[in-house]
Amino acid sequence: MAGTDSTLSEASLPGGTTPAIILVRPQLAENVGMCCRAMLNCGLDDLRLVAPKQGWPTEKGRAAASGADLVVDGARIVETTEEAIADLTLVYATTARPRDSSGSAQVPKQAAIELRQASEKGQKTGIIFGPEAKGLNNDDVALADSILAVPLNPAFKSLNLAQAVFCISYEWFQAGVDTDVWRKAATTKPRELAPKKDLVHMFDHLETELIDCGFLNPPEKRPAMIQNIRTMFQRAQLTDQEVRTMRGIISGLTRKHERKR
Amino acid sequence: MAGTDSTLSEASLPGGTTPAIILVRPQLAENVGMCCRAMLNCGLDDLRLVAPKQGWPTEKGRAAASGADLVVDGARIVETTEEAIADLTLVYATTARPRDSSGSAQVPKQAAIELRQASEKGQKTGIIFGPEAKGLNNDDVALADSILAVPLNPAFKSLNLAQAVFCISYEWFQAGVDTDVWRKAATTKPRELAPKKDLVHMFDHLETELIDCGFLNPPEKRPAMIQNIRTMFQRAQLTDQEVRTMRGIISGLTRKHERKR
């Protein structure tokens, strides 16, 4: 199974954009390299690294990528998960321990169909993976629309990072091999979801006001309360227009008594 | 994603024997270790190694297995592929370059179903994987009943050995999982959606405040605006607790400037 050279045009598949893979604080560059290889195996080339511990690219990382230089060199490095997903409208967070806060976890096969449908409509999508040892923290999970978990042996669920990336990428590729599966499942009317950066601004606005009015007290409970509120709004899959409406509502409610004076 | 201890009985799934994974002349013990981990992730524990180049087990190999000692220590070492498959009745050979000598290649999803069916009937099955650099030779392929190839990006098909093992093992596991059963088990408690009457009270509360602050003007646009806001919150599928949170937010934001006075 020797590697071959590839170019972006060869690797990309027709029918919309491909999902971005976002690795949050990956510890080992070698693992990142293996993720590059797994991605390109499945026709994905949009890699984003949030604060990779050993930097990127490294010599070991490139060696582990086994010729997937296209992905290695195209990777974007950012400082925060928010930056990494700013231009995306549909984001999945992967976890080995599904939390019930966002409803039930999706399986990769189903998520792959939804990702294909979103790409068809021109939406930009992405999947977030946590660091090797600990997985994603709650703040990162709260930024996602849905949680994704791979059904595995319950007695041994510890999945290598590159295996997790391969699994999701593989299912995405397979969903495109049998195009009928996802085309048939396609829903009738496309909704244009708001970019994540607008959602984050809305959260900032709301949370600032809620701190100001004392709703987010006591301070030690604040992170959990904020997470619950974000989860609720993530689930609503807001459009551009709806985010603007929500911001109007927040401003309206807080202005109310100012205007009366 | 921390590893957990596992025993054979926990790792094995009901419904017949599990397929054997046969690695022919693997070059790096580290790769063999990663295969052990991938296998146990998917409930497989029968590993057979044909003339592993670095011997087995090795320290590096065990480290790469990340706790899948059950597979590491249970592996059988043999000299030839013939010996490795002697007790099996249905054998697949994996290759990146399907040869037409044994008919057309199967995809993993289809092979997984056939492996499950054979196991149900008490047949012993196995999948052969070749060395990292070159894949299986023709003699090894000729020992198999069918050829198995993973559909991948044609421009970059070079798949890591552990990824190949994971892919087949994953499909085998998925073929045996009733996704719904798994999903139900994975989410600790189902989300209890709020009764519609509580949602309507929440809407009344919000809309009263929004009329009061002038957000729902002009009045002739009010019905459409209200409908859009309700749609947005309906989509979020709020629980009891979340409806209470939302009411707290509305009260908090409107009280804000009252309290300040």
Coordinates of C-alpha atoms in Angstrom, one line a residue:
Chain A
M1 CA 0.0 0.0 0.0
A2 CA 2.5 2.6 -1.2
G3 CA 1.6 6.3 -1.0
T4 CA 1.0 8.3 -4.2
D5 CA 1.3 12.0 -4.9
S6 CA -2.0 13.9 -4.9
T7 CA -3.2 17.3 -5.7
L8 CA -6.1 19.2 -4.2
S9 CA -8.2 18.7 -7.3
E10 CA -7.7 15.0 -7.4
A11 CA -8.4 14.6 -3.7
S12 CA -11.5 16.8 -3.5
L13 CA -14.8 15.2 -4.3
P14 CA -17.5 16.8 -6.4
G15 CA -20.6 18.1 -4.7
G16 CA -19.9 21.0 -2.3
T17 CA -17.3 21.6 0.3
T18 CA -15.7 18.9 2.5
P19 CA -15.9 19.0 6.2
A20 CA -13.1 20.6 8.2
I21 CA -11.3 18.4 10.8
I22 CA -10.5 20.4 13.9
L23 CA -8.0 19.0 16.4
V24 CA -8.1 20.8 19.7
R25 CA -4.8 20.9 21.6
P26 CA -3.4 17.7 20.1
Q27 CA -0.4 16.5 22.2
L28 CA 1.7 14.5 19.7
A29 CA 2.6 15.8 16.3
E30 CA 2.9 12.1 15.2
N31 CA -0.8 11.7 15.9
V32 CA -1.6 14.8 13.9
G33 CA 0.4 13.4 11.0
M34 CA -1.5 10.2 11.1
C35 CA -4.7 12.2 11.1
C36 CA -3.5 14.0 7.9
R37 CA -3.0 10.6 6.2
A38 CA -6.4 9.3 7.4
M39 CA -8.1 12.5 6.1
L40 CA -6.6 12.4 2.7
N41 CA -7.4 8.7 2.4
C42 CA -11.0 9.8 2.6
G43 CA -10.7 12.9 0.4
L44 CA -10.6 15.5 3.2
D45 CA -8.0 18.2 3.2
D46 CA -9.2 21.0 5.5
L47 CA -7.3 20.6 8.7
R48 CA -7.4 23.1 11.6
L49 CA -5.2 22.8 14.7
V50 CA -6.0 24.6 17.9
A51 CA -2.8 25.2 19.9
P52 CA -1.0 22.0 18.9
K53 CA 1.4 21.2 21.8
Q54 CA 4.4 20.3 19.8
G55 CA 3.8 23.0 17.1
W56 CA 3.1 22.2 13.4
P57 CA 4.4 21.0 11.0
T58 CA 7.2 18.9 12.6
E59 CA 9.5 16.4 11.1
K60 CA 7.9 13.5 12.9
G61 CA 4.4 14.7 12.0
R62 CA 5.3 14.9 8.3
A63 CA 6.8 11.4 8.4
A64 CA 3.6 10.0 10.0
A65 CA 1.5 11.7 7.3
S66 CA 3.2 9.3 4.8
G67 CA 2.9 11.7 1.8
A68 CA -0.3 13.6 2.7
D69 CA 1.7 16.8 2.4
L70 CA -1.3 18.5 0.9
V71 CA -3.0 18.3 4.3
V72 CA 0.2 18.8 6.3
D73 CA 1.0 22.1 4.6
G74 CA -2.5 23.3 4.3
A75 CA -3.3 23.1 8.0
R76 CA -4.4 26.3 9.7
I77 CA -3.1 26.9 13.2
V78 CA -5.3 29.0 15.6
E79 CA -5.3 29.7 19.3
T80 CA -8.9 28.9 20.2
T81 CA -11.7 26.6 19.2
E82 CA -13.9 29.6 18.5
E83 CA -11.5 30.8 15.9
A84 CA -11.2 27.4 14.3
I85 CA -14.9 27.1 13.7
A86 CA -15.7 30.8 13.1
D87 CA -16.7 30.3 9.4
L88 CA -18.6 27.0 9.9
T89 CA -22.4 26.6 10.2
L90 CA -22.7 22.9 11.3
V91 CA -20.3 21.5 13.8
Y92 CA -20.1 18.1 15.5
A93 CA -18.1 17.4 18.7
T94 CA -16.7 13.9 19.2
T95 CA -16.7 12.3 22.6
A96 CA -16.3 8.9 24.1
R97 CA -18.7 9.8 26.8
P98 CA -22.0 11.1 25.4
R99 CA -23.4 13.7 27.7
D100 CA -27.2 14.1 27.7
S101 CA -27.0 17.9 27.7
S102 CA -27.4 18.2 24.0
G103 CA -29.7 15.3 23.4
S104 CA -28.5 11.9 22.3
A105 CA -25.3 11.3 20.5
Q106 CA -25.2 10.7 16.8
V107 CA -23.4 7.8 15.3
P108 CA -20.9 8.5 12.5
K109 CA -23.0 6.9 9.8
Q110 CA -25.9 9.2 10.4
A111 CA -23.7 12.3 10.9
A112 CA -22.0 11.5 7.6
I113 CA -25.4 11.8 5.8
E114 CA -26.1 15.1 7.5
L115 CA -22.7 16.4 6.7
R116 CA -23.2 15.5 3.0
Q117 CA -26.6 17.1 3.0
A118 CA -25.2 20.3 4.5
S119 CA -22.3 20.4 2.0
E120 CA -24.7 20.0 -0.9
K121 CA -26.5 23.2 0.3
G122 CA -23.1 25.0 0.4
Q123 CA -22.9 25.0 4.2
K124 CA -19.4 24.7 5.7
T125 CA -19.2 21.9 8.2
G126 CA -16.6 20.6 10.7
I127 CA -15.9 18.0 13.3
I128 CA -14.0 18.8 16.5
F129 CA -11.7 16.2 18.2
G130 CA -10.2 16.7 21.7
P131 CA -6.7 16.0 23.0
E132 CA -5.5 12.4 23.1
A133 CA -5.7 11.8 26.8
K134 CA -8.8 13.7 27.9
G135 CA -11.0 14.4 25.0
L136 CA -12.9 17.7 24.6
N137 CA -13.8 19.8 27.6
N138 CA -17.3 21.0 28.2
D139 CA -16.7 24.5 26.8
D140 CA -15.6 23.0 23.5
V141 CA -18.5 20.6 23.4
A142 CA -20.9 23.5 24.0
L143 CA -19.8 25.2 20.8
A144 CA -21.1 22.3 18.7
D145 CA -24.5 21.6 17.3
S146 CA -24.4 17.9 17.9
I147 CA -22.4 15.3 19.7
L148 CA -20.9 12.4 17.8
A149 CA -19.8 9.1 19.4
V150 CA -18.5 6.0 17.8
P151 CA -20.3 2.8 18.9
L152 CA -17.5 0.7 20.4
N153 CA -16.8 -2.2 22.8
P154 CA -18.2 -0.7 26.0
A155 CA -15.4 -2.4 27.9
F156 CA -12.6 -0.8 25.8
K157 CA -13.7 2.5 24.3
S158 CA -10.3 4.2 24.3
L159 CA -9.9 5.1 20.6
N160 CA -6.6 6.4 19.1
L161 CA -7.1 10.0 17.8
A162 CA -6.2 9.1 14.2
Q163 CA -8.6 6.2 14.4
A164 CA -11.4 8.5 15.5
V165 CA -10.6 10.9 12.6
F166 CA -10.4 8.0 10.2
C167 CA -13.7 6.6 11.4
I168 CA -15.6 9.8 10.8
S169 CA -13.8 10.6 7.5
Y170 CA -14.3 7.0 6.3
E171 CA -18.1 7.3 6.9
W172 CA -18.2 10.6 5.2
F173 CA -16.4 9.1 2.1
Q174 CA -18.7 6.0 2.1
A175 CA -21.8 8.2 2.3
G176 CA -20.6 9.8 -1.0
V177 CA -19.8 6.5 -2.7
D178 CA -23.5 5.6 -2.3
T179 CA -24.8 9.0 -3.2
D180 CA -28.4 7.7 -3.3
V181 CA -28.4 7.2 0.4
W182 CA -27.9 10.8 1.3
R183 CA -29.6 12.4 -1.7
K184 CA -32.8 10.4 -0.9
A185 CA -32.6 11.4 2.8
A186 CA -32.2 15.1 1.8
T187 CA -34.7 17.4 3.4
T188 CA -36.9 19.6 1.3
K189 CA -36.0 23.2 2.3
P190 CA -32.5 24.4 3.0
R191 CA -32.0 26.6 6.1
E192 CA -29.0 28.9 6.0
L193 CA -27.4 28.6 9.5
A194 CA -25.6 31.5 11.1
P195 CA -21.8 31.3 11.1
K196 CA -20.5 30.3 14.5
K197 CA -18.8 33.7 15.0
D198 CA -22.2 35.4 15.0
L199 CA -23.5 32.9 17.5
V200 CA -20.5 33.5 19.7
H201 CA -21.1 37.2 19.6
M202 CA -24.7 36.6 20.5
F203 CA -23.6 34.5 23.5
D204 CA -21.2 37.2 24.6
H205 CA -24.0 39.8 24.4
L206 CA -26.5 37.7 26.3
E207 CA -23.9 36.6 29.0
T208 CA -22.7 40.1 29.6
E209 CA -26.3 41.3 30.2
L210 CA -27.0 38.3 32.4
I211 CA -23.9 38.9 34.5
D212 CA -24.9 42.5 34.8
C213 CA -28.4 41.8 36.0
G214 CA -27.2 39.2 38.5
F215 CA -28.8 36.2 36.8
L216 CA -25.5 34.3 36.6
N217 CA -24.9 34.1 40.3
P218 CA -23.3 32.7 42.3
P219 CA -20.1 33.1 40.2
E220 CA -18.9 29.5 40.9
K221 CA -22.0 28.2 39.1
R222 CA -21.5 30.5 36.2
P223 CA -19.6 28.2 33.8
A224 CA -22.2 25.4 34.1
M225 CA -25.1 27.9 33.7
I226 CA -23.5 29.4 30.6
Q227 CA -22.9 26.0 29.2
N228 CA -26.6 25.0 29.6
I229 CA -27.8 28.2 28.0
R230 CA -25.4 27.8 25.0
T231 CA -26.5 24.2 24.6
M232 CA -30.1 25.3 24.4
F233 CA -29.5 27.8 21.7
Q234 CA -27.1 25.6 19.7
R235 CA -29.9 23.0 19.5
A236 CA -32.2 25.6 17.9
Q237 CA -29.9 25.8 14.8
L238 CA -30.4 29.5 14.4
T239 CA -30.2 31.2 11.0
D240 CA -28.5 34.6 10.4
Q241 CA -31.8 36.3 10.7
E242 CA -32.7 34.5 13.9
V243 CA -29.4 35.5 15.5
R244 CA -30.2 39.1 14.6
T245 CA -33.7 38.7 16.1
M246 CA -32.3 37.2 19.3
R247 CA -29.9 40.1 19.7
G248 CA -32.8 42.5 19.1
I249 CA -34.7 40.7 21.9
I250 CA -31.8 40.9 24.3
S251 CA -31.4 44.6 23.6
G252 CA -35.1 45.2 23.8
L253 CA -35.6 43.6 27.1
T254 CA -32.6 45.3 28.7
R255 CA -33.5 48.7 27.3
K256 CA -37.1 48.5 28.4
H257 CA -36.8 50.2 31.7
E258 CA -34.1 52.6 30.5
R259 CA -36.6 54.0 28.0
K260 CA -39.3 54.3 30.6
R261 CA -37.3 56.6 32.8
Chain B
M1 CA -10.8 8.8 26.3
A2 CA -8.9 6.9 29.0
G3 CA -8.5 3.1 28.6
T4 CA -10.3 0.7 30.8
D5 CA -9.4 -2.8 31.9
S6 CA -11.3 -5.5 30.1
T7 CA -11.7 -9.2 30.3
L8 CA -12.5 -11.6 27.5
S9 CA -16.0 -12.1 28.6
E10 CA -16.7 -8.3 28.7
A11 CA -15.1 -7.7 25.3
S12 CA -16.7 -10.6 23.5
L13 CA -20.1 -10.0 22.0
P14 CA -22.9 -12.5 22.0
G15 CA -23.8 -14.4 18.8
G16 CA -21.0 -16.8 17.8
T17 CA -17.3 -16.6 17.4
T18 CA -15.5 -13.4 16.4
P19 CA -13.4 -13.1 13.3
A20 CA -9.6 -13.7 13.6
I21 CA -7.3 -10.9 12.5
I22 CA -4.2 -12.3 10.7
L23 CA -1.2 -10.0 10.2
V24 CA 1.2 -11.4 7.7
R25 CA 4.9 -10.5 8.2
P26 CA 4.1 -7.1 9.9
Q27 CA 7.3 -4.9 10.0
L28 CA 6.8 -2.7 13.0
A29 CA 5.7 -4.0 16.5
E30 CA 4.3 -0.5 17.1
N31 CA 1.8 -1.1 14.3
V32 CA 0.9 -4.5 15.7
G33 CA 0.2 -2.8 19.0
M34 CA -2.1 -0.3 17.4
C35 CA -3.9 -3.1 15.7
C36 CA -4.4 -4.8 19.1
R37 CA -6.0 -1.6 20.4
A38 CA -8.2 -1.2 17.3
M39 CA -9.4 -4.8 17.5
L40 CA -10.4 -4.6 21.2
N41 CA -12.1 -1.3 20.5
C42 CA -14.4 -3.3 18.3
G43 CA -14.7 -6.4 20.5
L44 CA -12.3 -8.6 18.6
D45 CA -9.6 -10.5 20.5
D46 CA -8.3 -13.3 18.2
L47 CA -4.9 -12.1 16.8
R48 CA -2.6 -14.3 14.8
L49 CA 0.9 -13.0 13.7
V50 CA 2.7 -14.6 10.8
A51 CA 6.5 -14.1 11.2
P52 CA 6.4 -10.7 12.8
K53 CA 9.7 -9.0 11.8
Q54 CA 10.5 -7.5 15.3
G55 CA 9.1 -10.4 17.3
W56 CA 6.1 -10.3 19.6
P57 CA 5.3 -9.0 22.2
T58 CA 7.7 -6.1 22.4
E59 CA 7.8 -3.2 24.8
K60 CA 6.9 -0.7 22.0
G61 CA 4.2 -2.9 20.8
R62 CA 2.6 -3.2 24.2
A63 CA 2.8 0.6 24.7
A64 CA 1.0 1.2 21.4
A65 CA -1.7 -1.2 22.4
S66 CA -2.7 1.2 25.2
G67 CA -4.1 -1.4 27.6
A68 CA -5.4 -4.0 25.1
D69 CA -3.2 -6.5 26.9
L70 CA -5.8 -9.2 26.4
V71 CA -5.1 -9.1 22.7
V72 CA -1.3 -8.5 23.1
D73 CA -0.9 -11.6 25.3
G74 CA -3.4 -13.8 23.5
A75 CA -1.7 -13.4 20.1
R76 CA -0.6 -16.6 18.4
I77 CA 2.7 -16.5 16.5
V78 CA 3.1 -18.8 13.5
E79 CA 5.5 -19.2 10.6
T80 CA 3.2 -19.4 7.6
T81 CA -0.1 -18.0 6.5
E82 CA -1.4 -21.5 6.0
E83 CA -0.8 -22.3 9.6
A84 CA -2.5 -19.1 10.7
I85 CA -5.8 -19.9 8.9
A86 CA -5.8 -23.7 9.3
D87 CA -8.9 -23.8 11.5
L88 CA -10.9 -21.2 9.6
T89 CA -13.6 -21.8 7.1
L90 CA -14.2 -18.3 5.6
V91 CA -11.2 -16.1 5.0
Y92 CA -10.9 -12.6 3.4
A93 CA -7.7 -11.1 2.1
T94 CA -7.4 -7.3 2.2
T95 CA -5.7 -5.4 -0.6
A96 CA -5.4 -1.9 -1.9
R97 CA -5.1 -3.2 -5.4
P98 CA -8.0 -5.6 -6.1
R99 CA -6.7 -8.4 -8.4
D100 CA -9.4 -10.0 -10.5
S101 CA -8.0 -13.6 -10.0
S102 CA -10.5 -14.2 -7.2
G103 CA -13.4 -12.3 -8.5
S104 CA -14.2 -8.7 -7.7
A105 CA -13.4 -7.1 -4.3
Q106 CA -15.9 -6.8 -1.5
V107 CA -16.4 -3.6 0.5
P108 CA -16.0 -3.9 4.3
K109 CA -19.7 -3.2 5.0
Q110 CA -20.8 -6.2 2.9
A111 CA -18.0 -8.4 4.2
A112 CA -19.0 -7.6 7.8
I113 CA -22.5 -8.9 7.2
E114 CA -21.2 -12.1 5.6
L115 CA -18.8 -12.5 8.5
R116 CA -21.7 -12.1 11.0
Q117 CA -23.8 -14.6 9.1
A118 CA -21.0 -17.1 9.1
S119 CA -20.3 -16.6 12.8
E120 CA -24.0 -17.2 13.6
K121 CA -23.7 -20.6 11.9
G122 CA -20.7 -21.4 14.1
Q123 CA -18.2 -21.0 11.3
K124 CA -14.7 -19.7 12.2
T125 CA -13.7 -16.7 10.1
G126 CA -10.7 -14.5 9.5
I127 CA -9.3 -11.5 7.7
I128 CA -5.7 -11.4 6.4
F129 CA -3.6 -8.2 6.2
G130 CA -0.3 -7.9 4.4
P131 CA 3.0 -6.2 5.5
E132 CA 2.9 -2.4 5.8
A133 CA 4.9 -1.5 2.7
K134 CA 3.8 -4.1 0.1
G135 CA 0.6 -5.6 1.1
L136 CA -0.2 -9.3 0.6
N137 CA 1.6 -11.3 -2.1
N138 CA -0.3 -13.4 -4.6
D139 CA 0.2 -16.7 -2.7
D140 CA -1.4 -15.3 0.4
V141 CA -4.3 -13.8 -1.5
A142 CA -4.8 -17.2 -3.2
L143 CA -5.5 -18.7 0.2
A144 CA -8.6 -16.5 0.7
D145 CA -12.2 -17.0 -0.3
S146 CA -12.7 -13.4 -1.1
I147 CA -10.8 -10.2 -1.6
L148 CA -11.7 -7.1 0.5
A149 CA -10.8 -3.6 -0.4
V150 CA -11.7 -0.3 1.4
P151 CA -13.2 2.3 -0.9
L152 CA -10.9 5.3 -0.5
N153 CA -9.7 8.5 -2.3
P154 CA -8.3 7.0 -5.5
A155 CA -5.5 9.6 -5.5
F156 CA -4.3 8.6 -2.0
K157 CA -5.1 5.0 -1.1
S158 CA -2.1 4.3 1.1
L159 CA -3.8 3.1 4.3
N160 CA -2.0 2.6 7.6
L161 CA -2.1 -1.0 8.7
A162 CA -3.9 -0.3 12.0
Q163 CA -6.4 1.9 10.1
A164 CA -7.1 -1.0 7.8
V165 CA -7.6 -3.4 10.8
F166 CA -9.8 -0.8 12.5
C167 CA -11.9 -0.2 9.4
I168 CA -12.8 -3.9 9.0
S169 CA -13.2 -4.4 12.8
Y170 CA -15.4 -1.3 13.0
E171 CA -17.7 -2.5 10.3
W172 CA -17.9 -5.9 11.9
F173 CA -18.9 -4.3 15.2
Q174 CA -21.4 -2.0 13.6
A175 CA -23.1 -4.9 11.8
G176 CA -23.8 -6.3 15.1
V177 CA -25.0 -3.2 16.9
D178 CA -28.6 -2.2 16.9
T179 CA -27.9 1.4 16.6
D180 CA -31.1 2.4 18.5
V181 CA -30.3 0.0 21.4
W182 CA -26.8 1.5 21.6
R183 CA -28.0 5.1 21.5
K184 CA -30.5 4.4 24.2
A185 CA -27.8 2.9 26.4
A186 CA -25.3 5.7 25.6
T187 CA -27.5 8.5 26.8
T188 CA -27.9 8.1 30.5
K189 CA -31.3 9.6 30.6
P190 CA -33.7 10.6 27.9
R191 CA -34.5 14.3 27.6
E192 CA -37.9 15.1 29.0
L193 CA -39.4 17.8 26.8
A194 CA -41.4 20.5 28.5
P195 CA -45.2 20.2 28.2
K196 CA -46.6 22.6 25.6
K197 CA -48.6 24.5 28.2
D198 CA -45.3 25.6 29.9
L199 CA -43.9 26.6 26.5
V200 CA -47.0 28.7 25.8
H201 CA -46.7 30.4 29.2
M202 CA -43.1 31.1 28.4
F203 CA -44.1 32.6 25.0
D204 CA -46.8 34.7 26.7
H205 CA -44.2 36.0 29.2
L206 CA -41.7 36.8 26.5
E207 CA -44.2 38.4 24.1
T208 CA -45.8 40.6 26.9
E209 CA -42.3 42.0 27.7
L210 CA -41.4 42.5 24.0
I211 CA -44.6 44.4 23.4
D212 CA -43.9 46.4 26.5
C213 CA -40.5 47.4 25.4
G214 CA -41.5 48.2 21.9
F215 CA -39.7 45.4 20.1
L216 CA -42.8 44.0 18.5
N217 CA -43.6 47.1 16.5
P218 CA -45.2 48.1 14.2
P219 CA -48.3 46.2 15.4
E220 CA -49.3 45.0 11.9
K221 CA -46.0 43.0 11.7
R222 CA -46.5 41.6 15.2
P223 CA -48.2 38.2 14.3
A224 CA -45.4 37.3 11.8
M225 CA -42.6 38.3 14.3
I226 CA -44.2 36.3 17.1
Q227 CA -44.5 33.3 14.8
N228 CA -40.8 33.5 13.9
I229 CA -39.7 33.8 17.6
R230 CA -41.9 30.8 18.5
T231 CA -40.6 28.7 15.7
M232 CA -37.0 29.4 16.8
F233 CA -37.7 28.2 20.4
Q234 CA -39.9 25.2 19.3
R235 CA -36.9 24.0 17.3
A236 CA -34.7 24.0 20.4
Q237 CA -36.9 21.2 21.9
L238 CA -36.6 22.7 25.4
T239 CA -36.9 20.6 28.6
D240 CA -38.8 21.7 31.7
Q241 CA -35.6 22.9 33.3
E242 CA -34.7 24.9 30.2
V243 CA -38.1 26.6 30.1
R244 CA -37.5 27.7 33.7
T245 CA -34.1 28.9 32.7
M246 CA -35.5 30.9 29.8
R247 CA -38.2 32.5 32.1
G248 CA -35.4 33.4 34.5
I249 CA -33.5 35.0 31.7
I250 CA -36.5 37.0 30.6
S251 CA -37.2 38.2 34.1
G252 CA -33.5 38.9 34.8
L253 CA -33.0 41.0 31.7
T254 CA -36.2 43.1 32.2
R255 CA -35.6 43.5 36.0
K256 CA -32.1 44.7 35.3
H257 CA -32.7 48.4 35.2
E258 CA -35.5 48.3 37.7
R259 CA -33.1 46.9 40.3
K260 CA -30.6 49.6 39.5
R261 CA -32.9 52.4 40.2

